[in-house]
Amino acid sequence: MENYDVIVVGGGHAGCEASHISAKMGAKTILITLNLDTIAQMSCNPAVGGLGKGHIVREIDCLGGLMGLITDETGIHFRMLNSSKGPAVQGPRAQCDKALYRLTMKSYLEKVPNLQIYQGEVVDVIIKNGRVEGVKLKDGSEIRGKSVILAPGTFLNGLIHIGLVSYPAGRANEPPSLELSESLKRI
């Protein structure tokens, strides 16, 4: 069994950035995601930027992250929000091609040295003597590592509300991460 310096759980924006930067810093890293085909999948709104998120995207960019670069490559509409108002409330926003964004992000990540991408469902964080030792997958296998970064996003104990109806899900038609949620409660 391989040991990693960093195990990243979740292939959304945060997991992609965390695994990319970790591997670029020389750490032997594994990104574990539920589905290799939905890495960096944008939900219903394919926007990057705006007042709050735009600030974070620029900070990620300054630190060598990918979100801004991928947005530049896959953007189909670029706009400055609140351009008629003062600079404090202005913010760039791009609309991206959803399919191209995820394919481009996956392609970038596959080329990063020290980074392995793995499809699986993490159900437990392994802790012994108060220290993280890795994660356990739904199939019973374990992946060992010195540190674990959890970035499951809305999948962690995810619940979708449509009108008065609610049901467990990560995104529409995708499973939530219930067992990992229970593991964290137990820990």
CSV table of C-alpha atoms in Angstrom, one decimal, residues 38-156:
chain,number,residue,atom,x,y,z
A,38,THR,CA,-17.1,15.1,-12.6
A,39,ILE,CA,-13.9,16.6,-11.4
A,40,ALA,CA,-14.4,20.4,-11.2
A,41,GLN,CA,-18.0,20.0,-12.3
A,42,MET,CA,-19.8,23.3,-12.1
A,43,SER,CA,-23.3,23.2,-10.8
A,44,CYS,CA,-26.2,25.0,-12.4
A,45,ASN,CA,-24.5,28.4,-12.6
A,46,PRO,CA,-21.2,28.2,-14.5
A,47,ALA,CA,-20.0,31.6,-13.2
A,48,VAL,CA,-16.6,32.3,-11.8
A,49,GLY,CA,-16.1,35.7,-10.2
A,50,GLY,CA,-18.4,38.3,-8.8
A,51,LEU,CA,-17.8,40.4,-5.7
A,52,GLY,CA,-17.0,37.7,-3.2
A,53,LYS,CA,-15.9,34.7,-5.3
A,54,GLY,CA,-13.9,37.0,-7.6
A,55,HIS,CA,-11.8,38.2,-4.8
A,56,ILE,CA,-11.0,34.6,-3.8
A,57,VAL,CA,-10.3,33.6,-7.4
A,58,ARG,CA,-7.7,36.4,-7.6
A,59,GLU,CA,-6.1,35.3,-4.3
A,60,ILE,CA,-5.9,31.7,-5.6
A,61,ASP,CA,-4.4,33.0,-8.8
A,62,CYS,CA,-1.7,34.9,-6.9
A,63,LEU,CA,-0.8,31.7,-5.1
A,64,GLY,CA,-0.3,29.8,-8.3
A,65,GLY,CA,-3.8,28.2,-8.4
A,66,LEU,CA,-5.7,27.0,-11.4
A,67,MET,CA,-9.2,28.4,-11.2
A,68,GLY,CA,-8.4,31.7,-12.9
A,69,LEU,CA,-6.3,30.1,-15.7
A,70,ILE,CA,-9.0,27.5,-16.4
A,71,THR,CA,-11.6,30.3,-16.5
A,72,ASP,CA,-9.5,32.3,-19.0
A,73,GLU,CA,-9.3,29.2,-21.2
A,74,THR,CA,-13.0,28.2,-21.0
A,75,GLY,CA,-14.8,31.5,-20.5
A,76,ILE,CA,-17.5,32.3,-23.0
A,77,HIS,CA,-18.6,35.7,-21.5
A,78,PHE,CA,-16.6,38.1,-19.5
A,79,ARG,CA,-18.2,41.1,-17.7
A,80,MET,CA,-17.4,43.7,-15.0
A,81,LEU,CA,-20.2,43.8,-12.5
A,82,ASN,CA,-21.4,47.1,-11.1
A,83,SER,CA,-19.3,49.0,-13.6
A,84,SER,CA,-21.4,52.2,-13.2
A,85,LYS,CA,-20.7,52.2,-9.4
A,86,GLY,CA,-17.5,52.8,-7.4
A,87,PRO,CA,-14.5,50.4,-7.5
A,88,ALA,CA,-15.3,49.0,-4.1
A,89,VAL,CA,-18.4,47.2,-5.5
A,90,GLN,CA,-17.0,46.3,-8.9
A,91,GLY,CA,-16.0,42.7,-9.7
A,92,PRO,CA,-15.1,40.7,-12.8
A,93,ARG,CA,-17.2,37.7,-13.6
A,94,ALA,CA,-16.9,35.1,-16.3
A,95,GLN,CA,-19.4,32.6,-17.6
A,96,CYS,CA,-17.6,29.3,-18.5
A,97,ASP,CA,-18.4,26.4,-20.8
A,98,LYS,CA,-19.3,23.9,-18.1
A,99,ALA,CA,-18.2,20.8,-19.9
A,100,LEU,CA,-15.0,22.4,-21.2
A,101,TYR,CA,-14.1,23.7,-17.7
A,102,ARG,CA,-14.2,20.3,-16.0
A,103,LEU,CA,-12.3,18.6,-18.9
A,104,THR,CA,-9.7,21.3,-18.9
A,105,MET,CA,-9.2,21.2,-15.1
A,106,LYS,CA,-8.9,17.4,-15.2
A,107,SER,CA,-6.4,17.6,-18.0
A,108,TYR,CA,-4.3,20.1,-16.0
A,109,LEU,CA,-4.4,17.9,-12.9
A,110,GLU,CA,-3.4,14.8,-14.8
A,111,LYS,CA,-0.1,16.5,-15.8
A,112,VAL,CA,0.9,17.6,-12.4
A,113,PRO,CA,4.0,15.7,-11.0
A,114,ASN,CA,3.5,14.1,-7.6
A,115,LEU,CA,-0.3,14.0,-8.0
A,116,GLN,CA,-2.4,10.9,-8.4
A,117,ILE,CA,-6.1,11.0,-9.1
A,118,TYR,CA,-8.2,8.2,-7.8
A,119,GLN,CA,-11.9,7.4,-8.0
A,120,GLY,CA,-13.5,6.2,-4.8
A,121,GLU,CA,-15.8,7.1,-1.9
A,122,VAL,CA,-14.1,8.0,1.4
A,123,VAL,CA,-16.2,6.8,4.3
A,124,ASP,CA,-13.9,7.3,7.3
A,125,VAL,CA,-10.9,9.2,8.4
A,126,ILE,CA,-8.4,6.9,10.1
A,127,ILE,CA,-7.1,8.3,13.4
A,128,LYS,CA,-4.7,6.5,15.8
A,129,ASN,CA,-3.4,8.0,19.0
A,130,GLY,CA,-4.8,11.3,18.1
A,131,ARG,CA,-3.1,11.5,14.7
A,132,VAL,CA,-4.5,11.2,11.2
A,133,GLU,CA,-3.1,8.1,9.4
A,134,GLY,CA,-5.3,8.0,6.3
A,135,VAL,CA,-8.7,7.3,5.0
A,136,LYS,CA,-10.9,4.3,4.5
A,137,LEU,CA,-12.9,3.8,1.3
A,138,LYS,CA,-16.3,2.3,0.8
A,139,ASP,CA,-14.8,-0.8,-0.7
A,140,GLY,CA,-12.9,-1.5,2.5
A,141,SER,CA,-9.5,-0.4,1.2
A,142,GLU,CA,-7.4,2.1,3.0
A,143,ILE,CA,-5.1,4.8,1.8
A,144,ARG,CA,-2.4,6.0,4.2
A,145,GLY,CA,-1.2,9.5,4.5
A,146,LYS,CA,0.4,12.0,6.8
A,147,SER,CA,-2.4,14.5,6.3
A,148,VAL,CA,-6.0,14.6,5.0
A,149,ILE,CA,-7.7,17.6,3.5
A,150,LEU,CA,-11.5,17.3,3.4
A,151,ALA,CA,-13.1,19.2,0.5
A,152,PRO,CA,-16.4,17.4,-0.1
A,153,GLY,CA,-18.3,20.6,-0.6
A,154,THR,CA,-22.1,20.3,-0.6
A,155,PHE,CA,-21.8,16.5,-0.7
A,156,LEU,CA,-21.0,16.3,3.0
